[in-house]
CSV table of N, CA, C and O and ligand atoms in Angstrom, one decimal:
chain,number,residue,atom,x,y,z
A,4,MET,N,0.9,-1.2,0.0
A,4,MET,CA,0.0,0.0,0.0
A,4,MET,C,0.9,1.3,0.0
A,4,MET,O,1.8,1.4,0.8
A,5,THR,N,0.7,2.2,-0.9
A,5,THR,CA,1.6,3.2,-1.1
A,5,THR,C,1.7,4.2,0.0
A,5,THR,O,2.8,4.7,0.4
A,6,ASP,N,0.6,4.5,0.7
A,6,ASP,CA,0.6,5.6,1.7
A,6,ASP,C,0.8,5.0,3.1
A,6,ASP,O,0.7,5.8,4.1
A,7,CYS,N,1.1,3.8,3.2
A,7,CYS,CA,1.2,3.1,4.6
A,7,CYS,C,2.6,3.3,5.2
A,7,CYS,O,3.6,2.8,4.5
A,8,ILE,N,2.7,3.8,6.4
A,8,ILE,CA,4.0,4.0,7.0
A,8,ILE,C,4.7,2.7,7.2
A,8,ILE,O,5.9,2.6,7.0
A,9,PHE,N,4.0,1.7,7.6
A,9,PHE,CA,4.7,0.4,7.9
A,9,PHE,C,5.0,-0.3,6.6
A,9,PHE,O,6.1,-1.0,6.6
A,10,CYS,N,4.3,-0.2,5.5
A,10,CYS,CA,4.7,-0.7,4.2
A,10,CYS,C,6.0,0.0,3.8
A,10,CYS,O,7.0,-0.7,3.3
A,11,LYS,N,6.1,1.3,4.1
A,11,LYS,CA,7.3,2.0,3.8
A,11,LYS,C,8.5,1.5,4.6
A,11,LYS,O,9.7,1.4,4.1
A,12,ILE,N,8.3,1.3,5.9
A,12,ILE,CA,9.4,0.7,6.7
A,12,ILE,C,9.8,-0.7,6.2
A,12,ILE,O,11.0,-1.0,6.1
A,13,ALA,N,8.8,-1.5,5.8
A,13,ALA,CA,9.1,-2.8,5.3
A,13,ALA,C,10.0,-2.7,4.0
A,13,ALA,O,10.8,-3.6,3.7
A,14,LYS,N,9.7,-1.7,3.2
A,14,LYS,CA,10.5,-1.5,1.9
A,14,LYS,C,11.7,-0.6,2.1
A,14,LYS,O,12.4,-0.3,1.1
A,15,LYS,N,12.0,-0.3,3.4
A,15,LYS,CA,13.2,0.5,3.7
A,15,LYS,C,13.1,1.9,3.1
A,15,LYS,O,14.2,2.6,2.9
A,16,GLU,N,11.9,2.4,2.9
A,16,GLU,CA,11.8,3.8,2.4
A,16,GLU,C,11.7,4.8,3.6
A,16,GLU,O,11.9,6.0,3.4
A,17,ILE,N,11.4,4.2,4.8
A,17,ILE,CA,11.5,5.0,6.0
A,17,ILE,C,12.4,4.2,6.9
A,17,ILE,O,12.3,3.0,7.0
A,18,PRO,N,13.4,4.9,7.5
A,18,PRO,CA,14.4,4.1,8.4
A,18,PRO,C,13.7,3.7,9.7
A,18,PRO,O,12.8,4.3,10.2
A,19,ALA,N,14.2,2.5,10.2
A,19,ALA,CA,13.8,2.0,11.5
A,19,ALA,C,15.0,1.2,12.0
A,19,ALA,O,15.8,0.7,11.2
A,20,GLU,N,15.0,1.0,13.3
A,20,GLU,CA,16.0,0.1,13.9
A,20,GLU,C,15.5,-1.3,13.9
A,20,GLU,O,14.6,-1.7,14.7
A,21,VAL,N,16.0,-2.1,13.0
A,21,VAL,CA,15.5,-3.4,12.7
A,21,VAL,C,16.1,-4.4,13.7
A,21,VAL,O,17.3,-4.5,13.9
A,22,ALA,N,15.2,-5.2,14.3
A,22,ALA,CA,15.6,-6.2,15.3
A,22,ALA,C,15.6,-7.6,14.7
A,22,ALA,O,16.4,-8.5,15.1
A,23,PHE,N,14.8,-7.8,13.6
A,23,PHE,CA,14.8,-9.1,12.9
A,23,PHE,C,14.1,-8.9,11.6
A,23,PHE,O,13.2,-8.1,11.5
A,24,GLU,N,14.5,-9.7,10.6
A,24,GLU,CA,13.9,-9.6,9.3
A,24,GLU,C,14.0,-10.9,8.6
A,24,GLU,O,15.1,-11.6,8.7
A,25,ASN,N,13.0,-11.3,7.9
A,25,ASN,CA,13.1,-12.4,6.9
A,25,ASN,C,12.3,-12.1,5.7
A,25,ASN,O,11.9,-10.9,5.5
A,26,ASP,N,12.0,-13.0,4.8
A,26,ASP,CA,11.3,-12.7,3.6
A,26,ASP,C,9.8,-12.1,3.9
A,26,ASP,O,9.3,-11.3,3.1
A,27,ASP,N,9.2,-12.6,4.9
A,27,ASP,CA,7.8,-12.3,5.2
A,27,ASP,C,7.6,-11.2,6.2
A,27,ASP,O,6.6,-10.5,6.2
A,28,LEU,N,8.5,-11.1,7.2
A,28,LEU,CA,8.3,-10.2,8.3
A,28,LEU,C,9.5,-9.3,8.6
A,28,LEU,O,10.6,-9.6,8.2
A,29,ILE,N,9.1,-8.2,9.3
A,29,ILE,CA,10.2,-7.3,9.8
A,29,ILE,C,9.8,-6.9,11.2
A,29,ILE,O,8.6,-6.6,11.4
A,30,ALA,N,10.8,-6.8,12.1
A,30,ALA,CA,10.6,-6.3,13.5
A,30,ALA,C,11.5,-5.2,13.7
A,30,ALA,O,12.7,-5.2,13.4
A,31,PHE,N,11.0,-4.1,14.3
A,31,PHE,CA,11.8,-2.9,14.5
A,31,PHE,C,11.3,-2.2,15.8
A,31,PHE,O,10.2,-2.4,16.3
A,32,ASN,N,12.2,-1.4,16.3
A,32,ASN,CA,11.9,-0.7,17.6
A,32,ASN,C,10.8,0.3,17.4
A,32,ASN,O,10.8,1.1,16.4
A,33,ASP,N,9.9,0.4,18.3
A,33,ASP,CA,8.8,1.4,18.3
A,33,ASP,C,9.5,2.8,18.5
A,33,ASP,O,10.4,2.9,19.3
A,34,ARG,N,9.1,3.8,17.8
A,34,ARG,CA,9.7,5.1,17.9
A,34,ARG,C,9.3,5.8,19.2
A,34,ARG,O,10.0,6.8,19.5
A,35,ASN,N,8.3,5.3,19.8
A,35,ASN,CA,7.8,5.9,21.1
A,35,ASN,C,7.7,4.8,22.1
A,35,ASN,O,6.5,4.5,22.5
A,36,PRO,N,8.8,4.3,22.6
A,36,PRO,CA,8.7,3.1,23.4
A,36,PRO,C,7.9,3.3,24.7
A,36,PRO,O,8.1,4.3,25.4
A,37,LEU,N,7.1,2.3,25.1
A,37,LEU,CA,6.3,2.4,26.3
A,37,LEU,C,7.0,1.6,27.5
A,37,LEU,O,6.5,1.7,28.6
A,38,ALA,N,8.1,1.0,27.2
A,38,ALA,CA,8.8,0.2,28.1
A,38,ALA,C,10.2,0.0,27.6
A,38,ALA,O,10.5,0.3,26.4
A,39,PRO,N,11.1,-0.5,28.4
A,39,PRO,CA,12.5,-0.7,28.0
A,39,PRO,C,12.7,-1.5,26.7
A,39,PRO,O,13.5,-1.2,25.9
A,40,VAL,N,11.8,-2.5,26.5
A,40,VAL,CA,11.8,-3.2,25.2
A,40,VAL,C,10.4,-2.9,24.6
A,40,VAL,O,9.4,-3.2,25.2
A,41,HIS,N,10.4,-2.4,23.4
A,41,HIS,CA,9.1,-2.2,22.7
A,41,HIS,C,9.4,-2.3,21.2
A,41,HIS,O,10.0,-1.4,20.6
A,42,ILE,N,9.1,-3.4,20.7
A,42,ILE,CA,9.4,-3.8,19.3
A,42,ILE,C,8.0,-4.1,18.6
A,42,ILE,O,7.1,-4.7,19.2
A,43,LEU,N,7.9,-3.7,17.3
A,43,LEU,CA,6.8,-4.0,16.5
A,43,LEU,C,7.1,-5.0,15.5
A,43,LEU,O,8.2,-4.9,14.8
A,44,ILE,N,6.3,-6.1,15.4
A,44,ILE,CA,6.6,-7.1,14.4
A,44,ILE,C,5.4,-7.0,13.4
A,44,ILE,O,4.3,-7.1,13.8
A,45,ILE,N,5.8,-6.9,12.1
A,45,ILE,CA,4.8,-6.7,11.1
A,45,ILE,C,5.1,-7.6,9.9
A,45,ILE,O,6.2,-8.0,9.6
A,46,PRO,N,4.0,-8.0,9.2
A,46,PRO,CA,4.2,-8.7,7.9
A,46,PRO,C,4.6,-7.7,6.9
A,46,PRO,O,4.2,-6.5,6.9
A,47,LYS,N,5.4,-8.1,5.9
A,47,LYS,CA,5.8,-7.1,4.8
A,47,LYS,C,4.6,-6.9,3.9
A,47,LYS,O,4.5,-5.8,3.3
A,48,ARG,N,3.8,-7.9,3.8
A,48,ARG,CA,2.5,-7.8,3.0
A,48,ARG,C,1.5,-7.0,3.8
A,48,ARG,O,1.3,-7.2,5.0
A,49,HIS,N,0.8,-6.0,3.2
A,49,HIS,CA,-0.1,-5.2,3.9
A,49,HIS,C,-1.4,-5.9,4.3
A,49,HIS,O,-2.1,-6.5,3.4
A,50,ILE,N,-1.7,-6.0,5.6
A,50,ILE,CA,-2.9,-6.4,6.1
A,50,ILE,C,-3.3,-5.3,7.1
A,50,ILE,O,-2.5,-4.9,7.9
A,51,ALA,N,-4.5,-4.8,7.0
A,51,ALA,CA,-4.9,-3.6,7.7
A,51,ALA,C,-5.0,-3.8,9.2
A,51,ALA,O,-4.4,-3.1,10.1
A,52,SER,N,-5.6,-4.9,9.6
A,52,SER,CA,-5.8,-5.2,11.1
A,52,SER,C,-6.2,-6.6,11.3
A,52,SER,O,-6.5,-7.3,10.3
A,53,ILE,N,-6.4,-7.0,12.5
A,53,ILE,CA,-6.9,-8.3,12.8
A,53,ILE,C,-8.3,-8.5,12.3
A,53,ILE,O,-8.7,-9.6,12.0
A,54,ASN,N,-9.0,-7.4,12.1
A,54,ASN,CA,-10.3,-7.5,11.5
A,54,ASN,C,-10.3,-8.1,10.0
A,54,ASN,O,-11.3,-8.5,9.5
A,55,ASP,N,-9.1,-7.9,9.4
A,55,ASP,CA,-8.9,-8.4,8.0
A,55,ASP,C,-8.2,-9.7,8.0
A,55,ASP,O,-7.7,-10.1,6.9
A,56,PHE,N,-8.0,-10.3,9.1
A,56,PHE,CA,-7.2,-11.5,9.2
A,56,PHE,C,-8.0,-12.7,8.8
A,56,PHE,O,-9.1,-12.9,9.4
A,57,GLY,N,-7.5,-13.5,7.9
A,57,GLY,CA,-8.3,-14.7,7.4
A,57,GLY,C,-7.4,-15.9,7.4
A,57,GLY,O,-6.2,-15.9,7.7
A,58,MET,N,-8.0,-17.0,7.0
A,58,MET,CA,-7.3,-18.3,7.0
A,58,MET,C,-6.0,-18.3,6.2
A,58,MET,O,-5.1,-18.9,6.5
A,59,ALA,N,-6.0,-17.4,5.1
A,59,ALA,CA,-4.8,-17.3,4.3
A,59,ALA,C,-3.7,-16.7,5.0
A,59,ALA,O,-2.5,-16.8,4.6
A,60,ASP,N,-4.0,-16.0,6.1
A,60,ASP,CA,-2.9,-15.3,6.9
A,60,ASP,C,-2.5,-16.1,8.1
A,60,ASP,O,-1.6,-15.5,8.9
A,61,VAL,N,-3.1,-17.2,8.4
A,61,VAL,CA,-2.8,-17.9,9.7
A,61,VAL,C,-1.3,-18.2,9.9
A,61,VAL,O,-0.8,-17.9,10.9
A,62,GLU,N,-0.6,-18.7,8.8
A,62,GLU,CA,0.8,-19.0,9.0
A,62,GLU,C,1.6,-17.7,9.2
A,62,GLU,O,2.5,-17.7,10.1
A,63,LEU,N,1.3,-16.7,8.5
A,63,LEU,CA,2.0,-15.4,8.7
A,63,LEU,C,1.8,-14.9,10.1
A,63,LEU,O,2.8,-14.5,10.7
A,64,VAL,N,0.6,-14.8,10.6
A,64,VAL,CA,0.4,-14.3,11.9
A,64,VAL,C,1.0,-15.2,13.0
A,64,VAL,O,1.5,-14.7,14.0
A,65,GLY,N,1.0,-16.5,12.7
A,65,GLY,CA,1.7,-17.5,13.6
A,65,GLY,C,3.2,-17.2,13.7
A,65,GLY,O,3.8,-17.2,14.7
A,66,GLN,N,3.7,-16.9,12.5
A,66,GLN,CA,5.2,-16.5,12.4
A,66,GLN,C,5.5,-15.3,13.2
A,66,GLN,O,6.5,-15.1,13.9
A,67,MET,N,4.5,-14.3,13.2
A,67,MET,CA,4.7,-13.1,14.0
A,67,MET,C,4.9,-13.4,15.5
A,67,MET,O,5.7,-12.8,16.1
A,68,ILE,N,4.0,-14.3,16.0
A,68,ILE,CA,4.1,-14.6,17.4
A,68,ILE,C,5.4,-15.3,17.7
A,68,ILE,O,6.1,-15.1,18.7
A,69,LEU,N,5.8,-16.2,16.8
A,69,LEU,CA,7.1,-17.0,17.0
A,69,LEU,C,8.3,-16.0,17.0
A,69,LEU,O,9.2,-16.1,17.8
A,70,VAL,N,8.3,-15.0,16.1
A,70,VAL,CA,9.3,-14.1,16.1
A,70,VAL,C,9.4,-13.2,17.4
A,70,VAL,O,10.4,-13.0,17.9
A,71,GLY,N,8.2,-12.9,17.8
A,71,GLY,CA,8.1,-12.2,19.1
A,71,GLY,C,8.7,-13.0,20.3
A,71,GLY,O,9.5,-12.5,21.0
A,72,LYS,N,8.4,-14.2,20.3
A,72,LYS,CA,8.9,-15.1,21.3
A,72,LYS,C,10.4,-15.2,21.2
A,72,LYS,O,11.2,-15.2,22.2
A,73,ASN,N,10.9,-15.4,20.0
A,73,ASN,CA,12.4,-15.5,19.7
A,73,ASN,C,13.1,-14.3,20.1
A,73,ASN,O,14.2,-14.3,20.7
A,74,ILE,N,12.6,-13.1,19.7
A,74,ILE,CA,13.3,-11.9,20.1
A,74,ILE,C,13.3,-11.7,21.6
A,74,ILE,O,14.3,-11.3,22.2
A,75,ALA,N,12.2,-12.0,22.3
A,75,ALA,CA,12.1,-12.0,23.8
A,75,ALA,C,13.2,-12.9,24.4
A,75,ALA,O,13.9,-12.4,25.3
A,76,GLU,N,13.4,-14.0,23.8
A,76,GLU,CA,14.5,-14.9,24.3
A,76,GLU,C,15.8,-14.3,24.1
A,76,GLU,O,16.7,-14.3,25.0
A,77,ASP,N,16.1,-13.8,22.9
A,77,ASP,CA,17.4,-13.1,22.5
A,77,ASP,C,17.7,-12.0,23.5
A,77,ASP,O,18.8,-11.7,23.8
A,78,LEU,N,16.6,-11.2,23.9
A,78,LEU,CA,16.8,-10.1,24.7
A,78,LEU,C,16.8,-10.4,26.2
A,78,LEU,O,16.8,-9.6,27.1
A,79,SER,N,16.7,-11.7,26.5
A,79,SER,CA,16.7,-12.3,27.9
A,79,SER,C,15.5,-11.7,28.7
A,79,SER,O,15.7,-11.4,29.9
A,80,ILE,N,14.4,-11.5,28.1
A,80,ILE,CA,13.2,-11.0,28.9
A,80,ILE,C,12.2,-12.1,29.1
A,80,ILE,O,11.1,-11.9,29.7
A,81,SER,N,12.5,-13.3,28.5
A,81,SER,CA,11.4,-14.4,28.5
A,81,SER,C,11.1,-14.9,29.9
A,81,SER,O,9.9,-15.1,30.2
A,82,GLU,N,12.1,-15.0,30.8
A,82,GLU,CA,11.9,-15.7,32.0
A,82,GLU,C,11.0,-14.8,32.9
A,82,GLU,O,10.0,-15.3,33.6
A,83,LYS,N,11.3,-13.5,32.9
A,83,LYS,CA,10.5,-12.5,33.8
A,83,LYS,C,9.1,-12.3,33.1
A,83,LYS,O,8.1,-12.1,33.8
A,84,GLY,N,9.0,-12.4,31.8
A,84,GLY,CA,7.7,-12.2,31.1
A,84,GLY,C,7.6,-10.9,30.4
A,84,GLY,O,8.4,-9.9,30.7
A,85,TYR,N,6.6,-10.8,29.5
A,85,TYR,CA,6.4,-9.7,28.7
A,85,TYR,C,5.0,-9.7,28.1
A,85,TYR,O,4.2,-10.6,28.5
A,86,LYS,N,4.7,-8.7,27.3
A,86,LYS,CA,3.4,-8.8,26.6
A,86,LYS,C,3.5,-8.8,25.1
A,86,LYS,O,4.4,-8.2,24.5
A,87,LEU,N,2.6,-9.5,24.5
A,87,LEU,CA,2.4,-9.5,23.0
A,87,LEU,C,1.0,-8.9,22.8
A,87,LEU,O,0.0,-9.5,23.3
A,88,LEU,N,0.9,-7.8,22.1
A,88,LEU,CA,-0.4,-7.1,22.0
A,88,LEU,C,-0.7,-6.7,20.6
A,88,LEU,O,0.1,-6.2,19.9
A,89,PHE,N,-2.0,-7.1,20.2
A,89,PHE,CA,-2.6,-6.5,19.0
A,89,PHE,C,-3.6,-5.5,19.4
A,89,PHE,O,-4.5,-5.8,20.1
A,90,ARG,N,-3.5,-4.3,18.9
A,90,ARG,CA,-4.6,-3.3,19.1
A,90,ARG,C,-5.4,-3.5,17.8
A,90,ARG,O,-4.9,-3.6,16.7
A,91,VAL,N,-6.7,-3.4,17.9
A,91,VAL,CA,-7.6,-3.6,16.7
A,91,VAL,C,-8.6,-2.5,16.6
A,91,VAL,O,-9.4,-2.3,17.5
A,92,GLY,N,-8.5,-1.7,15.5
A,92,GLY,CA,-9.4,-0.7,15.2
A,92,GLY,C,-9.4,0.5,16.2
A,92,GLY,O,-8.6,0.6,17.1
A,93,GLU,N,-10.4,1.4,16.0
A,93,GLU,CA,-10.4,2.7,16.7
A,93,GLU,C,-10.5,2.5,18.2
A,93,GLU,O,-9.7,3.0,19.0
A,94,TRP,N,-11.4,1.7,18.6
A,94,TRP,CA,-11.7,1.6,20.1
A,94,TRP,C,-10.6,0.7,20.7
A,94,TRP,O,-10.4,0.8,22.0
A,95,GLY,N,-9.9,-0.1,19.9
A,95,GLY,CA,-8.8,-0.8,20.4
A,95,GLY,C,-7.5,0.0,20.5
A,95,GLY,O,-6.4,-0.5,21.0
A,96,GLY,N,-7.6,1.3,20.0
A,96,GLY,CA,-6.4,2.2,20.1
A,96,GLY,C,-5.4,2.0,19.0
A,96,GLY,O,-4.3,2.4,19.1
A,97,GLN,N,-5.8,1.3,17.9
A,97,GLN,CA,-4.9,1.1,16.8
A,97,GLN,C,-4.8,2.3,16.0
A,97,GLN,O,-5.7,2.8,15.4
A,98,GLU,N,-3.5,2.8,15.9
A,98,GLU,CA,-3.3,4.1,15.2
A,98,GLU,C,-2.8,3.8,13.8
A,98,GLU,O,-3.0,4.6,12.9
A,99,VAL,N,-2.0,2.8,13.6
A,99,VAL,CA,-1.4,2.5,12.2
A,99,VAL,C,-2.2,1.3,11.6
A,99,VAL,O,-2.1,0.2,12.2
A,100,PRO,N,-2.8,1.6,10.5
A,100,PRO,CA,-3.7,0.5,9.9
A,100,PRO,C,-2.9,-0.5,9.0
A,100,PRO,O,-3.1,-0.6,7.8
A,101,HIS,N,-1.8,-1.0,9.6
A,101,HIS,CA,-1.1,-2.2,9.0
A,101,HIS,C,-0.8,-3.1,10.2
A,101,HIS,O,-0.2,-2.6,11.2
A,102,ILE,N,-1.3,-4.3,10.2
A,102,ILE,CA,-1.3,-5.2,11.3
A,102,ILE,C,0.1,-5.2,12.0
A,102,ILE,O,1.1,-5.3,11.3
A,103,HIS,N,0.2,-5.1,13.3
A,103,HIS,CA,1.5,-5.2,14.0
A,103,HIS,C,1.3,-5.8,15.4
A,103,HIS,O,0.3,-5.5,16.0
A,104,LEU,N,2.3,-6.5,15.7
A,104,LEU,CA,2.3,-7.2,17.1
A,104,LEU,C,3.3,-6.4,17.9
A,104,LEU,O,4.5,-6.3,17.6
A,105,HIS,N,2.8,-5.9,19.0
A,105,HIS,CA,3.7,-5.2,20.0
A,105,HIS,C,4.4,-6.2,20.9
A,105,HIS,O,3.7,-7.1,21.5
A,106,LEU,N,5.7,-6.2,21.0
A,106,LEU,CA,6.4,-7.0,22.0
A,106,LEU,C,6.9,-5.9,23.0
A,106,LEU,O,7.7,-5.0,22.7
A,107,ILE,N,6.4,-6.0,24.2
A,107,ILE,CA,6.6,-5.0,25.2
A,107,ILE,C,7.2,-5.7,26.5
A,107,ILE,O,6.5,-6.7,27.0
A,108,GLY,N,8.3,-5.3,27.0
A,108,GLY,CA,8.8,-5.9,28.2
A,108,GLY,C,10.0,-5.2,28.7
A,108,GLY,O,10.3,-4.0,28.4
A,109,GLY,N,10.7,-5.9,29.6
A,109,GLY,CA,11.9,-5.3,30.3
A,109,GLY,C,11.5,-4.6,31.6
A,109,GLY,O,12.3,-3.9,32.1
A,110,ALA,N,10.2,-4.7,32.0
A,110,ALA,CA,9.7,-4.0,33.2
A,110,ALA,C,8.5,-4.8,33.6
A,110,ALA,O,7.9,-5.6,32.9
A,111,ARG,N,8.0,-4.5,34.9
A,111,ARG,CA,6.8,-5.1,35.4
A,111,ARG,C,5.6,-4.4,34.8
A,111,ARG,O,5.3,-3.3,35.2
A,112,LEU,N,5.0,-5.0,33.9
A,112,LEU,CA,4.0,-4.3,33.1
A,112,LEU,C,2.6,-4.2,33.7
A,112,LEU,O,1.7,-3.7,33.2
A,113,TYR,N,2.5,-4.8,34.9
A,113,TYR,CA,1.2,-4.7,35.6
A,113,TYR,C,1.1,-3.5,36.6
A,113,TYR,O,0.2,-3.3,37.3
A,114,GLU,N,2.2,-2.7,36.6
A,114,GLU,CA,2.2,-1.5,37.4
A,114,GLU,C,1.4,-0.4,36.7
A,114,GLU,O,1.2,-0.4,35.5
A,115,ASP,N,0.9,0.6,37.5
A,115,ASP,CA,0.0,1.6,36.9
A,115,ASP,C,0.7,2.5,35.9
A,115,ASP,O,0.1,3.0,35.0
A,116,ILE,N,2.1,2.5,35.9
A,116,ILE,CA,2.8,3.3,35.0
A,116,ILE,C,2.8,2.7,33.6
A,116,ILE,O,3.3,3.4,32.6
A,117,TYR,N,2.3,1.5,33.4
A,117,TYR,CA,2.3,0.9,32.1
A,117,TYR,C,0.8,0.6,31.7
A,117,TYR,O,0.4,-0.5,31.8
A,118,PRO,N,0.1,1.6,31.4
A,118,PRO,CA,-1.3,1.4,31.0
A,118,PRO,C,-1.5,0.9,29.6
A,118,PRO,O,-1.9,1.6,28.7
A,119,LEU,N,-1.2,-0.4,29.5
A,119,LEU,CA,-1.2,-1.0,28.1
A,119,LEU,C,-2.5,-1.7,27.8
A,119,LEU,O,-2.7,-2.8,28.3
B,23,5GP,P1,-0.9,1.1,17.5
B,23,5GP,O1,-1.4,2.2,18.4
B,23,5GP,O2,-1.4,1.3,16.1
B,23,5GP,O3,-1.1,-0.2,18.1
B,23,5GP,O4,0.7,1.3,17.5
B,23,5GP,C1,1.4,2.0,16.6
B,23,5GP,C2,2.8,2.1,17.1
B,23,5GP,O5,3.6,2.5,16.0
B,23,5GP,C3,2.9,3.2,18.2
B,23,5GP,O6,3.5,2.6,19.3
B,23,5GP,C4,3.9,4.2,17.5
B,23,5GP,O7,4.8,4.7,18.5
B,23,5GP,C5,4.6,3.4,16.5
B,23,5GP,N1,5.0,4.1,15.3
B,23,5GP,C6,4.2,4.9,14.5
B,23,5GP,N2,4.9,5.4,13.5
B,23,5GP,C7,6.1,4.9,13.6
B,23,5GP,C8,7.3,5.0,12.7
B,23,5GP,O8,7.3,5.7,11.7
B,23,5GP,N3,8.4,4.4,13.1
B,23,5GP,C9,8.4,3.6,14.3
B,23,5GP,N4,9.6,3.0,14.6
B,23,5GP,N5,7.3,3.4,15.0
B,23,5GP,C10,6.2,4.1,14.7
B,24,ZN,ZN1,1.0,-1.3,5.0
């Protein structure tokens, strides 16, 4: 999608700090981190939101979760724990209409200072 910020990040037209990449997915640091670790995992192919998620995307979205888990392990935050979060649509607080999985961790996320 030409006007999509995250499609542009996937195509390297907008810079981002990349944590992981393969043919299907790219993971990069959130520009406005809510916790010490805040990474967004996105498919390179444009899917607007979980509302548009269908059977054809099951493997791709499964891969996103696996990549989140692997990055958490690499960053040594697995044992203490972290959050994997999809915001969906306006009331879910989704601002960027290209599906993304937030990996958020490195702190106790159930304290009031992390209203996620
Ligand atoms: P949402 O609210 O849609 O679930 O999350 C969108 C996230 O994308 C926000 O946490 C926001 O900080 C991040 N974000 C938006 N635009 C950019 C960008 O151009 N670069 C990076 N690295 N993060 C972005
Ligand atoms: Zn897009």
